[in-house]
XYZ file of C-alpha atoms in Angstrom:
615
model
C 54.088 43.740 -16.895
C 53.176 41.806 -20.051
C 54.280 38.570 -18.405
C 52.014 39.251 -15.418
C 49.036 39.921 -17.725
C 49.747 36.767 -19.684
C 50.001 34.685 -16.499
C 46.671 36.052 -15.217
C 44.982 35.254 -18.514
C 46.214 31.670 -18.434
C 45.019 31.411 -14.818
C 41.584 32.735 -15.757
C 41.319 30.313 -18.667
C 42.228 27.436 -16.364
C 39.492 28.428 -13.920
C 36.654 28.724 -16.417
C 37.310 25.546 -18.422
C 35.757 22.609 -16.515
C 37.550 19.356 -16.008
C 36.488 16.594 -18.376
C 36.226 13.970 -15.626
C 33.940 13.894 -12.601
C 34.820 10.898 -10.478
C 35.209 10.426 -6.769
C 38.850 10.044 -5.803
C 40.611 7.548 -3.548
C 39.785 9.511 -0.368
C 36.495 11.220 -1.241
C 33.811 10.528 1.405
C 30.994 8.276 0.193
C 27.449 9.079 1.324
C 25.849 5.628 1.540
C 26.797 2.499 3.474
C 25.433 -0.921 4.403
C 26.580 -4.196 5.979
C 26.105 -6.981 3.449
C 26.113 -10.038 5.703
C 24.439 -11.053 8.960
C 27.774 -11.254 10.809
C 28.710 -7.666 9.869
C 32.143 -8.534 8.495
C 31.398 -7.184 4.979
C 30.857 -3.429 4.821
C 30.044 -1.473 1.657
C 30.207 2.266 1.034
C 29.132 3.825 -2.252
C 28.258 7.034 -4.067
C 27.414 8.043 -7.625
C 27.123 10.869 -10.134
C 23.879 10.955 -12.123
C 25.272 13.238 -14.828
C 28.325 11.173 -15.724
C 26.589 7.913 -14.729
C 29.573 6.711 -12.732
C 29.228 4.815 -9.437
C 32.007 4.393 -6.878
C 32.183 1.468 -4.428
C 34.386 0.837 -1.411
C 34.260 -2.724 -0.062
C 35.811 -3.553 3.317
C 36.039 -7.194 4.427
C 37.601 -8.822 7.495
C 40.036 -10.986 5.560
C 43.615 -11.000 4.339
C 42.563 -12.761 1.139
C 40.782 -11.646 -2.030
C 37.509 -9.684 -2.071
C 34.870 -9.262 -4.779
C 31.848 -7.060 -5.465
C 29.385 -7.061 -8.356
C 25.779 -7.304 -9.524
C 23.697 -10.418 -10.172
C 20.056 -11.202 -10.969
C 17.112 -12.556 -8.993
C 17.348 -16.238 -9.813
C 21.003 -17.246 -10.207
C 24.509 -15.924 -9.683
C 25.630 -17.437 -12.995
C 26.288 -14.575 -15.393
C 26.713 -12.092 -12.567
C 29.692 -9.774 -12.715
C 32.286 -9.562 -9.941
C 35.144 -7.084 -9.612
C 37.926 -8.939 -7.792
C 40.986 -7.589 -5.996
C 43.490 -8.154 -3.219
C 47.033 -7.634 -1.962
C 49.681 -10.363 -2.297
C 52.050 -11.168 0.603
C 54.805 -9.214 -1.183
C 52.586 -6.111 -1.268
C 51.687 -6.274 -4.955
C 48.082 -5.458 -5.834
C 45.875 -7.462 -8.220
C 42.552 -6.223 -9.620
C 40.252 -7.581 -12.337
C 36.747 -7.244 -13.821
C 35.349 -10.796 -13.939
C 32.084 -12.760 -14.252
C 30.664 -16.084 -13.055
C 30.569 -18.814 -15.698
C 28.941 -21.176 -13.164
C 28.157 -21.108 -9.438
C 31.799 -21.710 -8.474
C 33.995 -20.461 -11.322
C 35.192 -16.965 -12.204
C 36.497 -15.843 -15.583
C 38.050 -12.515 -16.558
C 35.977 -10.241 -18.818
C 37.266 -9.439 -22.269
C 36.555 -5.772 -21.521
C 37.892 -4.304 -18.263
C 35.339 -1.623 -17.288
C 36.148 -1.051 -13.610
C 38.740 1.535 -12.561
C 40.782 0.826 -9.421
C 40.968 3.756 -6.983
C 42.591 2.039 -4.023
C 43.407 -1.393 -2.592
C 44.913 -1.918 0.864
C 45.377 -4.662 3.450
C 46.225 -3.913 7.080
C 46.283 -7.375 8.619
C 42.621 -7.238 9.611
C 40.741 -5.733 6.661
C 41.126 -5.793 2.909
C 39.638 -2.591 1.455
C 38.995 -2.129 -2.265
C 37.692 1.084 -3.864
C 36.778 1.263 -7.551
C 34.413 3.004 -9.966
C 32.449 1.751 -12.957
C 29.833 3.128 -15.384
C 26.150 2.463 -14.743
C 25.979 0.807 -18.139
C 29.032 -0.511 -19.948
C 29.038 -1.937 -23.441
C 30.300 -5.263 -22.086
C 27.549 -7.951 -22.213
C 29.274 -9.621 -19.251
C 28.528 -6.590 -17.030
C 25.159 -6.087 -15.339
C 23.562 -2.638 -15.703
C 23.143 -0.494 -12.607
C 19.690 1.108 -12.812
C 17.100 2.857 -10.660
C 15.595 -0.568 -9.845
C 16.409 -2.725 -6.848
C 19.864 -4.198 -7.430
C 21.097 -7.609 -6.224
C 24.567 -6.800 -4.917
C 26.875 -9.830 -5.017
C 29.829 -10.022 -2.637
C 32.378 -12.754 -2.035
C 35.765 -13.152 -0.384
C 38.452 -15.734 0.245
C 40.891 -16.595 3.001
C 43.849 -16.456 0.615
C 44.729 -14.773 -2.674
C 43.284 -17.393 -4.996
C 39.933 -16.028 -6.267
C 37.614 -19.052 -6.032
C 34.020 -18.891 -4.908
C 32.961 -20.610 -1.715
C 29.233 -20.682 -0.991
C 29.684 -19.934 2.716
C 31.586 -16.776 1.770
C 29.304 -15.614 -1.063
C 26.398 -13.264 -0.333
C 23.607 -11.504 -2.217
C 21.771 -8.506 -0.772
C 19.069 -6.362 -2.385
C 19.953 -2.652 -2.291
C 18.465 0.411 -3.939
C 21.824 1.809 -5.034
C 20.738 4.991 -6.828
C 18.938 6.496 -3.874
C 18.382 10.243 -3.644
C 17.927 12.113 -0.361
C 16.352 15.583 -0.206
C 17.414 16.228 3.373
C 20.442 16.713 5.550
C 20.710 14.189 8.393
C 23.267 16.335 10.201
C 20.952 19.345 10.416
C 18.307 18.116 12.889
C 16.081 20.801 14.510
C 17.291 21.907 17.937
C 13.849 21.366 19.473
C 13.297 17.911 17.943
C 10.967 15.751 20.046
C 10.619 11.965 19.887
C 7.219 10.284 20.188
C 6.475 6.557 19.910
C 3.343 4.967 18.472
C 3.434 1.305 19.491
C 1.480 -1.782 20.426
C 2.761 -2.859 23.831
C 3.197 -6.496 24.912
C 1.031 -7.915 22.141
C 0.852 -11.718 22.024
C 1.428 -12.644 18.367
C -1.168 -15.279 17.385
C -0.008 -18.690 16.183
C -1.148 -17.913 12.634
C 0.494 -17.216 9.280
C -0.953 -13.711 9.039
C -2.243 -11.295 11.673
C -3.190 -7.648 11.254
C -3.177 -6.079 14.720
C -4.743 -2.618 15.096
C -5.102 -0.093 17.869
C -6.017 3.600 18.017
C -3.549 6.047 19.554
C -3.395 9.831 20.008
C -0.840 11.911 18.169
C 1.318 14.276 20.255
C -0.727 16.967 21.987
C 0.768 20.350 21.085
C -0.498 23.891 21.657
C 0.432 25.086 18.163
C 1.247 23.646 14.779
C 4.226 21.306 14.559
C 5.682 19.206 11.757
C 6.692 15.538 11.878
C 9.847 15.461 9.759
C 11.146 11.917 10.252
C 9.892 8.460 11.185
C 11.484 5.069 11.665
C 10.482 1.553 12.667
C 10.670 0.541 16.306
C 11.277 -3.220 16.288
C 12.272 -5.776 18.901
C 15.443 -7.493 17.694
C 14.153 -11.056 18.169
C 10.832 -10.301 16.383
C 12.145 -8.503 13.274
C 11.438 -11.417 10.951
C 7.780 -11.529 12.027
C 6.900 -7.871 11.400
C 5.986 -7.467 7.725
C 4.800 -3.865 7.672
C 3.619 -1.024 9.915
C 1.160 1.627 8.719
C -0.170 4.749 10.407
C -3.609 5.943 9.244
C -5.023 9.393 10.070
C -8.516 9.369 11.595
C -11.163 11.981 10.949
C -11.748 14.053 14.065
C -15.471 13.215 13.984
C -14.773 9.470 14.127
C -15.912 7.340 17.082
C -13.024 4.974 17.738
C -12.833 1.692 19.676
C -10.341 0.940 22.437
C -7.900 -1.914 22.898
C -6.181 -4.104 20.295
C -7.991 -6.283 17.790
C -7.765 -7.821 14.329
C -7.850 -4.940 11.825
C -10.105 -6.681 9.324
C -11.987 -9.103 11.564
C -15.509 -9.211 12.978
C -15.391 -5.727 14.529
C -15.501 -3.372 11.537
C -14.619 -0.411 13.769
C -10.991 -1.571 13.841
C -10.708 -0.961 10.079
C -11.780 2.688 10.367
C -9.433 5.457 9.151
C -7.970 4.923 5.680
C -5.561 7.773 4.907
C -1.997 6.567 5.266
C 0.279 9.277 6.674
C 3.419 7.198 7.197
C 4.519 3.625 6.815
C 7.312 1.100 6.903
C 7.683 -2.338 5.310
C 10.135 -5.196 5.612
C 13.634 -4.221 4.496
C 13.043 -0.501 4.950
C 14.983 1.891 7.157
C 14.184 5.260 8.693
C 12.812 7.963 6.409
C 13.324 11.712 6.639
C 11.064 13.997 4.623
C 12.431 16.572 2.181
C 13.530 19.746 3.948
C 10.497 21.785 2.787
C 7.850 19.226 3.792
C 6.378 17.945 7.064
C 3.366 16.037 8.411
C 1.220 18.650 10.132
C -0.082 18.147 13.679
C -1.664 20.590 16.152
C -4.158 22.530 13.988
C -7.959 22.014 13.871
C -7.602 20.463 10.400
C -5.029 17.914 11.533
C -5.909 14.441 12.840
C -5.742 14.005 16.601
C -5.860 10.188 16.534
C -4.379 7.515 14.289
C -4.889 3.830 13.609
C -1.671 1.870 14.055
C -1.641 -1.297 11.926
C 1.036 -3.966 12.305
C 1.102 -6.941 9.946
C 2.664 -10.012 11.565
C 3.774 -13.080 9.586
C 4.226 -16.003 12.006
C 4.792 -18.662 9.348
C 6.221 -21.138 11.862
C 3.225 -20.701 14.201
C 5.503 -20.029 17.158
C 3.688 -19.778 20.511
C 4.185 -17.304 23.343
C 5.843 -14.490 21.335
C 5.133 -11.009 22.705
C 5.857 -7.884 20.707
C 6.035 -4.123 21.243
C 6.698 -2.797 17.727
C 5.640 0.516 16.298
C 6.729 3.737 14.633
C 8.965 6.399 16.202
C 8.190 10.001 15.200
C 10.440 13.047 15.238
C 8.633 16.392 15.265
C 9.504 20.064 15.637
C 7.959 23.527 15.993
C 10.268 24.782 13.226
C 7.713 24.588 10.433
C 8.428 23.566 6.872
C 6.860 25.289 3.889
C 4.377 22.530 2.948
C 2.165 19.915 4.598
C 2.667 16.359 3.367
C -0.091 14.181 1.935
C 0.013 10.512 0.860
C -2.094 9.192 -2.021
C -2.686 5.435 -2.268
C -2.911 4.130 -5.845
C -3.261 0.709 -7.438
C -5.710 -2.192 -7.449
C -8.424 -2.396 -4.799
C -7.348 -5.060 -2.287
C -10.276 -7.426 -2.822
C -10.694 -10.939 -4.289
C -11.803 -9.462 -7.633
C -8.073 -8.970 -8.097
C -6.745 -12.372 -9.203
C -3.518 -13.863 -10.599
C -3.594 -17.269 -12.355
C -1.213 -20.029 -11.220
C 1.731 -21.116 -13.356
C 2.250 -17.669 -14.893
C 5.723 -16.595 -15.988
C 4.321 -13.068 -16.143
C 0.863 -11.674 -15.401
C 0.043 -7.960 -15.301
C -2.657 -6.295 -13.192
C -3.825 -2.696 -13.605
C -5.355 -0.132 -11.272
C -6.626 3.177 -12.698
C -7.020 6.501 -10.884
C -8.936 9.444 -12.363
C -8.351 12.723 -10.522
C -11.123 14.793 -12.154
C -13.395 14.258 -9.108
C -10.747 15.157 -6.538
C -11.816 18.796 -6.245
C -15.499 17.913 -5.784
C -14.684 15.335 -3.093
C -12.074 17.543 -1.426
C -14.691 20.258 -0.812
C -12.224 22.945 -1.880
C -9.941 23.688 -4.830
C -7.145 21.143 -5.215
C -3.657 22.460 -5.894
C -1.235 20.627 -8.135
C 0.134 17.650 -6.236
C 3.944 17.750 -6.168
C 5.241 14.195 -5.688
C 8.598 13.900 -3.940
C 8.803 10.214 -2.956
C 7.027 6.879 -3.126
C 6.615 3.412 -1.609
C 5.937 0.288 -3.701
C 4.034 -2.679 -2.273
C 3.096 -6.155 -3.443
C 3.398 -9.515 -1.727
C 5.486 -12.551 -2.628
C 4.445 -12.965 -6.277
C 5.264 -9.364 -7.224
C 8.148 -8.884 -9.671
C 7.740 -5.316 -11.006
C 5.620 -2.184 -10.460
C 5.274 1.189 -12.114
C 3.064 4.262 -11.943
C 2.418 6.115 -15.215
C 0.903 9.591 -15.622
C -1.416 10.695 -18.454
C -2.683 14.188 -19.328
C -5.321 14.972 -21.940
C -5.234 11.372 -23.110
C -1.470 11.290 -23.705
C 1.199 9.497 -21.714
C 3.253 12.094 -19.879
C 5.828 10.160 -17.854
C 6.594 7.168 -15.689
C 6.452 8.580 -12.163
C 8.232 5.680 -10.482
C 9.048 2.049 -11.169
C 10.997 -0.984 -10.094
C 11.509 -3.721 -12.681
C 13.369 -5.856 -10.155
C 11.082 -5.592 -7.111
C 12.073 -7.514 -3.995
C 9.465 -8.268 -1.323
C 12.261 -8.189 1.287
C 13.255 -4.596 0.468
C 10.311 -2.211 0.724
C 11.390 1.319 1.562
C 10.279 4.865 0.933
C 12.346 6.287 -1.936
C 12.829 9.887 -2.994
C 12.337 10.698 -6.665
C 15.324 12.178 -8.516
C 13.053 14.977 -9.732
C 9.713 16.317 -8.480
C 6.574 15.275 -10.382
C 3.599 17.605 -10.873
C 0.122 15.988 -10.918
C -2.630 18.339 -12.098
C -6.368 17.901 -11.455
C -7.765 15.895 -14.355
C -4.660 13.750 -14.851
C -5.021 9.976 -14.967
C -2.656 7.728 -13.025
C -2.131 4.065 -13.863
C -0.433 1.439 -11.698
C 0.824 -1.727 -13.388
C 1.984 -4.709 -11.321
C 3.708 -7.734 -12.823
C 3.540 -11.102 -11.035
C 5.111 -14.536 -11.381
C 3.315 -17.640 -10.036
C 5.299 -20.552 -11.475
C 5.473 -22.050 -7.965
C 1.678 -22.004 -7.424
C -0.991 -24.477 -8.466
C -4.077 -22.473 -7.493
C -5.366 -18.976 -8.253
C -3.985 -16.169 -6.081
C -6.584 -13.601 -5.053
C -6.204 -10.081 -3.731
C -6.247 -9.958 0.070
C -4.449 -9.001 3.233
C -2.571 -12.260 3.841
C 1.024 -12.525 2.689
C 0.012 -15.474 0.474
C -2.672 -13.259 -1.119
C -1.605 -10.351 -3.300
C -1.656 -6.571 -3.365
C -0.796 -3.989 -6.019
C -0.248 -0.625 -4.347
C 1.922 2.477 -4.755
C 1.914 5.252 -2.161
C 2.829 8.709 -3.486
C 4.198 11.210 -0.944
C 3.171 14.668 -2.175
C 2.485 18.279 -1.147
C 0.480 20.370 -0.457
C -1.933 18.026 1.327
C -5.593 17.574 0.366
C -8.352 15.329 1.767
C -8.113 12.485 -0.775
C -6.702 9.320 0.812
C -6.903 6.687 -1.953
C -7.800 6.224 -5.614
C -7.975 2.529 -6.524
C -9.289 0.632 -9.556
C -10.520 -2.863 -10.382
C -11.773 -4.552 -13.581
C -15.286 -5.668 -14.523
C -15.037 -9.295 -13.442
C -18.168 -10.306 -15.411
C -16.518 -9.166 -18.647
C -13.348 -11.080 -17.743
C -15.270 -14.302 -17.055
C -17.158 -13.997 -20.343
C -13.928 -13.469 -22.278
C -12.630 -16.690 -20.773
C -15.677 -18.518 -22.113
C -17.296 -18.951 -18.719
C -20.873 -18.233 -17.736
C -20.704 -15.186 -15.506
C -22.872 -14.377 -12.503
C -24.196 -10.987 -11.432
C -22.682 -11.741 -8.030
C -18.969 -10.895 -8.367
C -17.980 -13.311 -5.607
C -19.546 -16.259 -7.452
C -17.329 -15.424 -10.434
C -14.306 -16.011 -8.235
C -15.302 -19.665 -7.946
C -15.487 -19.739 -11.749
C -11.946 -18.338 -11.985
C -10.654 -20.834 -9.462
C -11.847 -23.748 -11.611
C -10.444 -22.575 -14.958
C -7.805 -24.728 -16.615
C -4.980 -22.206 -16.512
C -3.110 -23.016 -19.704
C -0.636 -20.431 -21.082
C -3.330 -19.448 -23.607
C -5.926 -18.845 -20.865
C -3.403 -16.875 -18.802
C -2.816 -14.515 -21.754
C -6.576 -14.255 -22.368
C -7.168 -13.339 -18.725
C -4.449 -10.679 -18.726
C -5.829 -9.166 -21.944
C -9.400 -9.234 -20.615
C -8.407 -7.521 -17.340
C -6.723 -4.749 -19.299
C -9.587 -4.284 -21.769
C -12.384 -4.443 -19.164
C -14.027 -1.270 -17.919
C -12.376 -0.200 -14.669
C -14.289 0.954 -11.628
C -12.308 3.691 -9.880
C -13.023 4.080 -6.155
C -11.970 7.397 -4.595
C -11.968 7.784 -0.814
C -11.384 10.777 1.479
C -9.897 10.938 4.963
C -13.462 11.181 6.326
C -14.392 7.865 4.657
C -16.484 9.457 1.892
C -16.461 7.203 -1.173
C -17.370 7.914 -4.773
C -16.973 5.670 -7.800
C -16.296 6.537 -11.390
C -15.266 4.450 -14.389
C -12.586 4.494 -17.056
C -10.468 2.422 -19.414
C -6.866 1.287 -19.102
C -4.629 3.304 -21.472
C -1.652 1.776 -23.240
C 1.828 2.192 -21.775
C 4.502 3.233 -24.271
C 7.917 2.000 -23.092
C 10.913 4.315 -23.366
C 13.092 3.230 -26.319
C 16.693 2.230 -25.718
C 19.324 3.024 -28.293
C 22.540 1.131 -28.987
C 25.216 1.106 -26.326
C 27.908 3.611 -27.298
C 30.970 4.880 -25.494
C 31.123 8.491 -24.325
C 33.525 10.613 -22.321
C 31.405 10.290 -19.189
C 31.388 6.526 -19.141
C 29.825 3.959 -21.417
C 26.244 5.172 -21.897
C 23.779 5.449 -24.747
C 23.174 9.035 -25.924
C 19.953 8.179 -27.776
C 18.361 6.729 -24.678
C 16.391 9.394 -22.868
C 16.394 7.414 -19.645
C 19.099 4.704 -19.641
C 19.443 4.344 -15.896
C 16.041 5.539 -14.810
C 17.369 8.909 -13.683
C 19.135 10.433 -16.671
C 16.038 12.238 -17.992
C 16.069 14.899 -15.291
C 19.270 15.045 -13.247
C 19.151 17.238 -10.168
C 21.789 18.803 -7.990
C 22.494 16.560 -5.013
C 22.630 18.603 -1.808
C 25.668 18.234 0.443
C 27.429 16.091 -2.126
C 31.199 15.980 -2.392
C 31.047 15.136 -6.060
C 32.172 17.641 -8.630
C 29.638 17.910 -11.454
C 30.944 20.513 -13.879
C 28.495 22.365 -16.064
C 29.046 22.265 -19.790
C 31.049 25.272 -20.959
C 29.827 26.763 -24.270
C 32.085 26.017 -27.246
C 31.614 29.538 -28.588
C 32.961 30.965 -25.335
C 36.011 28.709 -25.490
C 36.722 29.790 -29.091
C 36.330 33.444 -28.115
C 38.776 33.019 -25.229
C 41.190 31.248 -27.552
C 40.974 34.125 -30.069
C 41.364 36.697 -27.316
C 44.477 34.909 -26.059
C 46.063 34.903 -29.548
C 45.188 38.589 -30.017
C 46.764 39.483 -26.683
C 49.907 37.530 -27.539
C 50.209 39.476 -30.805
C 49.737 42.832 -29.008
C 52.261 41.890 -26.337
């Protein structure tokens, strides 16, 4: 009997003490996947654990030679890391953590920070699975963060790891993506509805904004749109830059046909509340399980403006297009109605970026203290679940920062490695609560070393934008909250004679000698100038207020130290962008053990010794 009791106690102790590791094994399913080349011969799967800060990759390549996967930066592959592996003809496996010393040469790292989980070759594919920490202490390893990552892949035709440019690829991927939904659990009554421009002749021009007005699905009771995705013609994909769907007020008088959105007919620019959107590089997007876009009630829009931005840089003639957005909606209602708030800098030529700038920051302020007055009813806290970042070609980084009672509260979202070719809606790792009265600041960082004239805000791809769309619930009537600086103050600070006509000041800015000193003066003046904040509702009501740009306090980073969960820095509150508030990932196959109290372990240890003495 005593032996049975002792065995049960050991079994209980084994159950309650968590394992010290939490890594995906050699056969664990990985949630995310992507082809990394245009020929679809390089396929990547991956998954990660936010608590231990460990990421697992599985690379599959159609080759019997070596394969490699790593991270590089925006401008050069030199210095990028590459984990290399393969199977020799005799069946022996080789595996190594390396880096690029130049564009063609690999060298093994002094510190081996990747852990091999599997390496096979079947005559057609070589498949390598390994894990690595988000941040190692090896200076030859690139950090994996919540920014856009440049994933570097390469392979060879034999087992001699040597880079060949035709077999080396870089693809921008948002690796640490979080999904608040279950793709496998689609509603039984899901209905598909397409919003599209049919057989539109794309003009022979660099930039075209084509708009038309379309009805939303006609339903007899409330429904929720829970998913949307781009509908693109395969041969026109490179011409479609973004697609936006704007809700129209039900009292609006709308034009018919298709026309330039921002041309001579101002009616085609009506409706300003974005309710869904897609941009180049993005995929489909499914809303969190508790949230949907409401249709079918008297308060919901019945019509939308569909806007498609075409970039026909080669001025190709005779190209017809039928792109749009595909909606999925259901009568199985979610708990909340979705709203989208547009933040940033007003898209207008007052927004300017000097040429020849290594870095130039623009700021757009939003003050929410007038939201309730303009909404016409009390405004609930806005719970932000996801976001979409948007600049044009000069954009390098964006962030949205939240302030309450004059103090910086948090960075809502950011990307310090923004890529114009990868613009997608991203879920936040934790929900963000915006209260009435909070201030929201958008900062955009640009680089214009390749330009010799001033870049102004505008709708063309060669102009610039600075926008962040916050997807939140419950919905209110505010559509946008955008800021812009006092351009007269900026001109005066640059030593120029300013005009009361803002547009005349743009000519002044165009003619400035943009030395590095003047670039820094302009950036400082734009930040110190009084901001006009323009707030707009879905019914096109506009009200302006003013404010000042607050300082942004960056999160400090401590020294890189090793820990049991991977090489991370314990002093850093946010080393990878997500560590500050880890959340449980639904439908994940990863084990994430909770910390077991030390006092409880000591008590169990004492109880075990006591029982042994009694027995």
